[in-house]
CSV table of C-alpha atoms in Angstrom, one decimal:
chain,number,residue,atom,x,y,z
A,1,MET,CA,-42.0,14.1,-3.7
A,2,SER,CA,-40.6,10.6,-3.5
A,3,ASN,CA,-42.9,7.4,-3.2
A,4,ASN,CA,-41.7,7.0,0.4
A,5,ALA,CA,-42.9,10.4,1.3
A,6,LYS,CA,-46.3,9.8,-0.4
A,7,ASN,CA,-46.7,6.7,1.6
A,8,LEU,CA,-46.1,8.5,5.0
A,9,PRO,CA,-49.0,8.9,7.4
A,10,GLU,CA,-50.6,12.3,7.9
A,11,VAL,CA,-49.3,14.1,11.0
A,12,LYS,CA,-50.3,17.1,13.3
A,13,LEU,CA,-47.5,18.7,15.0
A,14,GLY,CA,-47.7,19.2,18.8
A,15,GLN,CA,-45.3,21.4,20.8
A,16,TYR,CA,-41.8,21.7,19.4
A,17,LYS,CA,-40.7,25.1,20.3
A,18,GLY,CA,-39.7,26.0,23.9
A,19,LEU,CA,-39.0,22.4,24.8
A,20,ALA,CA,-36.8,21.8,27.9
A,21,VAL,CA,-33.7,20.0,27.5
A,22,THR,CA,-30.5,19.4,29.6
A,23,ARG,CA,-27.4,19.8,27.6
A,24,HIS,CA,-24.5,17.6,29.0
A,25,VAL,CA,-21.0,18.8,28.2
A,26,ARG,CA,-18.0,16.6,28.7
A,27,PRO,CA,-15.3,18.4,30.7
A,28,LEU,CA,-11.9,19.2,29.4
A,29,SER,CA,-9.0,18.3,31.6
A,30,GLU,CA,-5.5,19.4,31.5
A,31,LYS,CA,-4.5,15.8,31.1
A,32,THR,CA,-6.5,15.7,27.9
A,33,ILE,CA,-4.7,18.8,26.6
A,34,ASP,CA,-1.4,17.2,27.5
A,35,GLN,CA,-2.3,14.0,25.6
A,36,GLU,CA,-3.4,16.1,22.5
A,37,MET,CA,-0.2,18.1,22.5
A,38,VAL,CA,1.8,14.9,22.4
A,39,HIS,CA,-0.5,13.5,19.7
A,40,GLN,CA,0.3,16.6,17.6
A,41,THR,CA,4.0,15.5,17.6
A,42,ARG,CA,3.3,12.1,16.7
A,43,MET,CA,1.1,13.0,13.8
A,44,ARG,CA,4.2,14.7,12.4
A,45,SER,CA,6.5,11.9,12.9
A,46,VAL,CA,8.7,10.9,9.9
A,47,TYR,CA,10.5,7.7,8.9
A,48,HIS,CA,14.2,7.7,7.8
A,49,ASN,CA,16.0,4.8,6.1
A,50,SER,CA,18.4,3.2,8.5
A,51,THR,CA,21.1,0.7,8.4
A,52,ALA,CA,20.3,-0.7,11.9
A,53,PRO,CA,18.8,-4.0,12.3
A,54,ALA,CA,14.9,-4.3,12.0
A,55,LYS,CA,13.0,-4.2,15.4
A,56,ARG,CA,9.5,-3.6,16.6
A,57,GLY,CA,8.2,-0.3,15.2
A,58,SER,CA,10.6,-0.4,12.2
A,59,ARG,CA,8.9,0.3,8.8
A,60,VAL,CA,10.1,-2.3,6.3
A,61,LEU,CA,9.7,-2.7,2.6
A,62,LEU,CA,10.0,-6.3,1.5
A,63,ASP,CA,9.3,-9.0,-1.0
A,64,PHE,CA,7.7,-12.2,0.2
A,65,VAL,CA,7.3,-15.7,-1.4
A,66,GLY,CA,6.7,-19.3,-0.2
A,67,PHE,CA,8.1,-22.6,-1.5
A,68,MET,CA,7.0,-26.2,-0.9
A,69,ASP,CA,9.3,-28.9,-1.9
A,70,GLY,CA,11.3,-26.5,-4.0
A,71,GLU,CA,8.3,-25.2,-5.9
A,72,GLU,CA,6.7,-21.7,-5.4
A,73,ILE,CA,3.4,-21.8,-3.7
A,74,PRO,CA,0.8,-20.4,-5.9
A,75,ASP,CA,-0.4,-16.9,-4.9
A,76,SER,CA,2.1,-16.6,-2.2
A,77,ARG,CA,4.2,-14.0,-3.8
A,78,MET,CA,3.9,-10.4,-2.6
A,79,GLU,CA,6.3,-7.6,-3.8
A,80,LYS,CA,7.1,-4.2,-2.4
A,81,VAL,CA,4.9,-4.7,0.7
A,82,MET,CA,5.4,-1.9,3.2
A,83,VAL,CA,4.5,-2.6,6.9
A,84,VAL,CA,5.3,-1.4,10.3
A,85,LEU,CA,6.6,-4.2,12.4
A,86,GLY,CA,4.3,-4.9,15.3
A,87,ASP,CA,1.1,-3.6,13.8
A,88,GLY,CA,-0.1,-7.2,13.1
A,89,LYS,CA,-0.2,-6.9,9.3
A,90,LEU,CA,2.3,-9.8,8.9
A,91,MET,CA,1.9,-13.3,10.3
A,92,PRO,CA,3.9,-13.7,13.6
A,93,ALA,CA,6.4,-16.1,12.2
A,94,ALA,CA,7.4,-13.7,9.3
A,95,GLU,CA,7.7,-10.8,11.7
A,96,ASP,CA,9.9,-12.8,14.1
A,97,ALA,CA,12.0,-13.8,11.1
A,98,ILE,CA,12.6,-10.2,10.1
A,99,TYR,CA,13.8,-8.9,13.4
A,100,GLY,CA,17.6,-8.5,13.4
A,101,HIS,CA,18.0,-8.3,9.7
A,102,THR,CA,19.2,-5.2,7.8
A,103,ALA,CA,18.3,-3.5,4.5
A,104,GLY,CA,19.5,-5.5,1.5
A,105,GLU,CA,19.4,-9.0,3.1
A,106,THR,CA,17.6,-11.9,1.6
A,107,PHE,CA,16.8,-14.8,4.1
A,108,ARG,CA,14.4,-17.8,4.5
A,109,PHE,CA,12.4,-19.2,7.5
A,110,ASP,CA,10.4,-22.4,7.9
A,111,PHE,CA,6.7,-22.3,8.7
A,112,THR,CA,4.5,-25.4,9.4
A,113,TYR,CA,0.8,-25.0,8.5
A,114,PRO,CA,-1.9,-26.0,11.2
A,115,GLU,CA,-3.3,-29.4,10.6
A,116,GLN,CA,-6.8,-28.0,9.8
A,117,PHE,CA,-5.5,-25.2,7.5
A,118,ARG,CA,-8.1,-23.7,5.0
A,119,VAL,CA,-6.1,-24.8,2.0
A,120,GLU,CA,-6.3,-28.6,2.5
A,121,GLU,CA,-3.1,-29.6,0.5
A,122,LEU,CA,-1.0,-27.3,2.8
A,123,SER,CA,-2.4,-28.7,6.1
A,124,GLY,CA,0.3,-29.9,8.4
A,125,LYS,CA,3.1,-29.3,5.9
A,126,THR,CA,6.2,-27.2,6.4
A,127,ALA,CA,6.9,-24.5,3.8
A,128,GLN,CA,10.0,-22.3,3.3
A,129,PHE,CA,9.4,-18.5,3.0
A,130,GLU,CA,11.9,-16.1,1.5
A,131,ILE,CA,12.0,-12.5,2.4
A,132,LYS,CA,14.0,-9.8,0.6
A,133,LEU,CA,14.3,-6.7,2.8
A,134,HIS,CA,14.6,-3.7,0.6
A,135,SER,CA,14.7,-1.1,3.3
A,136,VAL,CA,14.4,-0.6,7.0
A,137,ALA,CA,13.2,2.9,8.3
A,138,GLU,CA,12.9,4.1,11.8
A,139,LYS,CA,10.4,6.7,13.0
A,140,THR,CA,11.5,10.1,14.4
A,141,THR,CA,9.1,12.1,16.5
A,142,PRO,CA,9.8,15.9,17.0
A,143,GLU,CA,10.1,17.2,20.4
A,144,LEU,CA,7.2,19.2,22.0
A,145,ASN,CA,9.0,22.5,22.4
A,146,GLU,CA,8.9,26.2,21.3
A,147,GLU,CA,10.5,25.3,17.9
A,148,PHE,CA,7.9,22.7,17.2
A,149,ALA,CA,5.0,25.1,18.1
A,150,ARG,CA,6.4,27.8,15.8
A,151,ALA,CA,6.8,25.3,13.0
A,152,GLN,CA,3.1,24.8,13.2
A,153,GLY,CA,2.3,28.3,12.9
A,154,TYR,CA,1.9,29.4,16.5
A,155,ALA,CA,3.6,32.2,18.3
A,156,ASP,CA,4.9,29.8,21.1
A,157,LEU,CA,4.0,26.7,22.9
A,158,ALA,CA,1.4,28.4,25.2
A,159,ALA,CA,-0.5,29.7,22.0
A,160,MET,CA,-0.6,26.2,20.6
A,161,ARG,CA,-1.9,24.8,23.8
A,162,GLU,CA,-4.7,27.4,23.9
A,163,ALA,CA,-5.5,26.6,20.3
A,164,VAL,CA,-5.7,22.8,21.1
A,165,ARG,CA,-7.9,23.7,24.0
A,166,ALA,CA,-10.2,25.7,21.9
A,167,LYS,CA,-10.5,22.9,19.3
A,168,LYS,CA,-11.1,20.2,21.9
A,169,ARG,CA,-13.7,22.3,23.7
A,170,LYS,CA,-15.6,22.9,20.4
A,171,ILE,CA,-15.7,19.2,19.8
A,172,HIS,CA,-17.2,18.6,23.2
A,173,GLU,CA,-19.7,21.5,22.7
A,174,ASP,CA,-20.7,20.2,19.3
A,175,ALA,CA,-21.2,16.6,20.8
A,176,ALA,CA,-23.4,18.1,23.5
A,177,ASP,CA,-25.4,20.0,20.9
A,178,ARG,CA,-26.0,16.9,18.8
A,179,ALA,CA,-27.2,14.8,21.8
A,180,ALA,CA,-29.5,17.7,22.9
A,181,GLY,CA,-30.7,18.2,19.5
A,182,GLN,CA,-31.6,14.5,19.0
A,183,GLU,CA,-33.4,14.5,22.4
A,184,LEU,CA,-35.5,17.6,21.4
A,185,LEU,CA,-36.4,16.0,18.1
A,186,ALA,CA,-37.4,12.8,20.0
A,187,LYS,CA,-39.6,15.0,22.2
A,188,ALA,CA,-41.1,16.7,19.3
A,189,GLY,CA,-41.8,13.3,17.8
A,190,ALA,CA,-43.5,12.2,21.0
A,191,ASN,CA,-45.7,15.2,20.9
A,192,LEU,CA,-47.0,14.4,17.3
A,193,THR,CA,-50.6,13.2,16.7
A,194,VAL,CA,-50.4,10.4,14.1
A,195,ASP,CA,-51.7,7.0,13.4
A,196,LEU,CA,-48.5,4.9,12.8
A,197,PRO,CA,-48.5,2.0,10.5
A,198,GLU,CA,-48.5,-0.9,13.0
A,199,ALA,CA,-47.5,-3.4,10.4
A,200,MET,CA,-44.3,-1.5,9.6
A,201,LEU,CA,-43.3,-1.3,13.3
A,202,ASP,CA,-43.9,-5.1,13.7
A,203,ARG,CA,-41.8,-5.8,10.5
A,204,THR,CA,-39.0,-3.6,11.9
A,205,ALA,CA,-39.0,-5.3,15.3
A,206,ASP,CA,-39.1,-8.7,13.7
A,207,ASN,CA,-36.2,-8.0,11.4
A,208,GLU,CA,-34.1,-6.7,14.3
A,209,MET,CA,-34.8,-10.0,16.1
A,210,ARG,CA,-33.6,-12.0,13.0
A,211,MET,CA,-30.5,-9.8,12.8
A,212,LEU,CA,-29.8,-10.3,16.4
A,213,GLU,CA,-30.1,-14.1,16.2
A,214,GLN,CA,-27.8,-14.1,13.2
A,215,ARG,CA,-25.1,-12.0,15.2
A,216,LEU,CA,-25.5,-14.5,18.0
A,217,SER,CA,-25.2,-17.5,15.8
A,218,ARG,CA,-21.8,-16.5,14.5
A,219,SER,CA,-20.6,-16.7,18.1
A,220,ASN,CA,-22.5,-20.0,18.6
A,221,ILE,CA,-24.9,-18.4,21.0
A,222,THR,CA,-28.6,-19.2,21.0
A,223,LEU,CA,-31.2,-16.4,21.6
A,224,ASP,CA,-32.4,-18.3,24.8
A,225,LYS,CA,-28.8,-18.3,26.2
A,226,HIS,CA,-28.4,-14.6,25.3
A,227,CYS,CA,-31.6,-13.7,27.0
A,228,LYS,CA,-30.6,-15.7,30.2
A,229,ASN,CA,-27.1,-14.0,30.3
A,230,SER,CA,-28.8,-10.6,29.9
A,231,HIS,CA,-31.7,-11.4,32.4
A,232,THR,CA,-34.3,-10.6,29.8
A,233,THR,CA,-36.7,-12.5,27.6
A,234,ALA,CA,-37.2,-12.6,23.7
A,235,ALA,CA,-40.6,-10.8,24.2
A,236,ALA,CA,-38.9,-8.0,26.0
A,237,LEU,CA,-36.2,-7.7,23.5
A,238,ARG,CA,-38.8,-7.5,20.6
A,239,ALA,CA,-40.9,-4.9,22.6
A,240,GLY,CA,-37.6,-2.8,22.9
A,241,TYR,CA,-36.9,-3.0,19.3
A,242,ARG,CA,-40.6,-2.0,18.4
A,243,ASP,CA,-40.4,0.9,20.9
A,244,ALA,CA,-37.2,2.1,19.2
A,245,ALA,CA,-38.8,1.7,15.7
A,246,GLU,CA,-41.7,3.9,16.9
A,247,ARG,CA,-39.4,6.5,18.3
A,248,ASN,CA,-37.3,6.6,15.1
A,249,LEU,CA,-40.3,6.9,12.9
A,250,ARG,CA,-41.9,9.6,15.1
A,251,SER,CA,-38.6,11.6,15.0
A,252,MET,CA,-38.4,11.2,11.2
A,253,LEU,CA,-41.9,12.4,10.8
A,254,ALA,CA,-41.4,15.3,13.2
A,255,SER,CA,-38.2,16.3,11.3
A,256,ARG,CA,-40.1,16.4,8.0
A,257,SER,CA,-43.1,18.3,9.4
A,258,ILE,CA,-41.1,20.9,11.3
A,259,ALA,CA,-38.9,21.5,8.2
A,260,GLU,CA,-42.1,22.1,6.1
A,261,ALA,CA,-43.6,24.3,8.9
A,262,GLU,CA,-40.5,26.4,9.2
A,263,ASN,CA,-39.5,26.3,5.6
A,264,ILE,CA,-36.1,24.5,6.4
A,265,THR,CA,-34.6,23.2,3.3
A,266,VAL,CA,-31.2,22.3,2.0
A,267,SER,CA,-29.8,23.2,-1.6
A,268,THR,CA,-28.1,21.0,-4.1
A,269,LEU,CA,-24.9,22.8,-3.4
A,270,GLU,CA,-25.1,21.9,0.3
A,271,VAL,CA,-25.7,18.3,-0.6
A,272,ASN,CA,-22.7,18.3,-3.0
A,273,ASN,CA,-20.6,19.9,-0.4
A,274,GLU,CA,-21.6,17.2,2.1
A,275,TYR,CA,-20.6,14.5,-0.4
A,276,ARG,CA,-17.1,16.2,-0.6
A,277,ARG,CA,-16.8,16.5,3.2
A,278,LEU,CA,-17.6,12.7,3.5
A,279,SER,CA,-15.3,11.8,0.9
A,280,GLN,CA,-12.3,13.7,2.6
A,281,LEU,CA,-13.4,12.6,6.1
A,282,GLN,CA,-13.6,8.8,5.2
A,283,ASP,CA,-10.8,9.0,2.6
A,284,THR,CA,-13.1,7.4,0.1
A,285,PRO,CA,-13.8,8.4,-3.6
A,286,GLU,CA,-16.8,10.6,-3.7
A,287,ALA,CA,-18.4,8.4,-6.5
A,288,ASP,CA,-18.3,5.4,-4.0
A,289,ILE,CA,-20.2,7.4,-1.3
A,290,ARG,CA,-22.7,8.5,-4.0
A,291,ARG,CA,-23.4,4.9,-4.9
A,292,VAL,CA,-24.4,4.0,-1.4
A,293,LEU,CA,-25.9,7.2,-0.2
A,294,SER,CA,-28.4,8.8,-2.5
A,295,PRO,CA,-28.9,12.5,-2.6
A,296,ASP,CA,-32.5,12.3,-1.1
A,297,THR,CA,-31.1,10.3,1.9
A,298,LEU,CA,-28.2,12.8,2.4
A,299,ALA,CA,-30.5,15.8,2.0
A,300,ALA,CA,-32.9,14.4,4.5
A,301,ALA,CA,-30.1,13.9,7.0
A,302,LEU,CA,-29.0,17.6,6.4
A,303,VAL,CA,-32.5,18.7,6.8
A,304,ALA,CA,-32.7,16.8,10.2
A,305,GLN,CA,-29.5,18.4,11.3
A,306,LYS,CA,-30.9,21.9,10.5
A,307,VAL,CA,-34.2,21.0,12.4
A,308,GLN,CA,-32.3,20.0,15.4
A,309,ARG,CA,-30.4,23.3,15.3
A,310,PHE,CA,-33.7,25.2,15.0
A,311,LEU,CA,-35.2,23.2,17.9
A,312,LEU,CA,-31.9,24.1,20.0
A,313,ASP,CA,-32.2,27.7,19.1
A,314,ASN,CA,-35.8,27.7,20.3
A,315,ALA,CA,-35.4,25.5,23.5
A,316,ASP,CA,-35.2,26.0,27.2
A,317,ILE,CA,-31.7,24.8,27.7
A,318,THR,CA,-29.9,23.9,30.9
A,319,THR,CA,-26.2,23.3,30.4
A,320,VAL,CA,-24.3,21.0,32.9
A,321,MET,CA,-20.7,19.9,33.0
A,322,ASP,CA,-20.7,16.1,33.5
A,323,PRO,CA,-18.4,14.6,36.1
A,324,GLU,CA,-15.0,14.2,34.8
A,325,LYS,CA,-13.9,10.7,34.1
A,326,GLU,CA,-10.2,9.8,34.0
């Protein structure tokens, strides 16, 4: 048992089986299916090298370097940079200079730095930038037709549409389950008998208030002004943070207690599989995720998911379809 677990207060479970919950499912419109079908073609777009002049949407491969008074500006050289024009990765002046040029060209353009530029010696001065355009490529998106559907492994376009519908429906159903499961866990937490550490809740609320003030200060907004704009008070905000801290702590204690009572566990294999899933989902090396997310933390999250599933399986559920929003 971890030190944190040893320091947790004793709890007595109240009712956690047979709790009532309304499960809200987002509707699935034909418009959503249409958009997803088009998205499938865009996901399979490919770029082909072109001899045509570069334009918005072109993918270009380039070298980039700046000069001031005939001398190269330190740290200004970039080589073999690939960008899609119009995606905001290049400064506007450079992007404007590229439009109309073709692969193989080398050209220059002038750029005057702002008066209050972050590098003082460049403030207000005009530099010359040189771009060597290695390649220009244009994107081709396949047509949404029977041939495209068969290329993706479907019998025809109608079968592809039904597969897309089933996938999107599952996403909506899973989201409804997660929300309902979290609500059931919160209800189970509210039914606990426990003496909560008041000092911990106060520290959490105070910390949330400090972080709020820090976020506001970055936008030059005072807490008083924020409260006035939001028609609230600092005391009300702090009370809200404290209530949230109590709900979160109760949910965590309920999750642990229900898991123990119902023998809900996760294996090392399940934890390792979740690390791999997160690595693929976030396109991040697994080692990096392990450095910021400990096995104990990940295991607790997986146990909470299983507990919520258990609560759903033993709940009085009413499922409703929410009004469709366009």
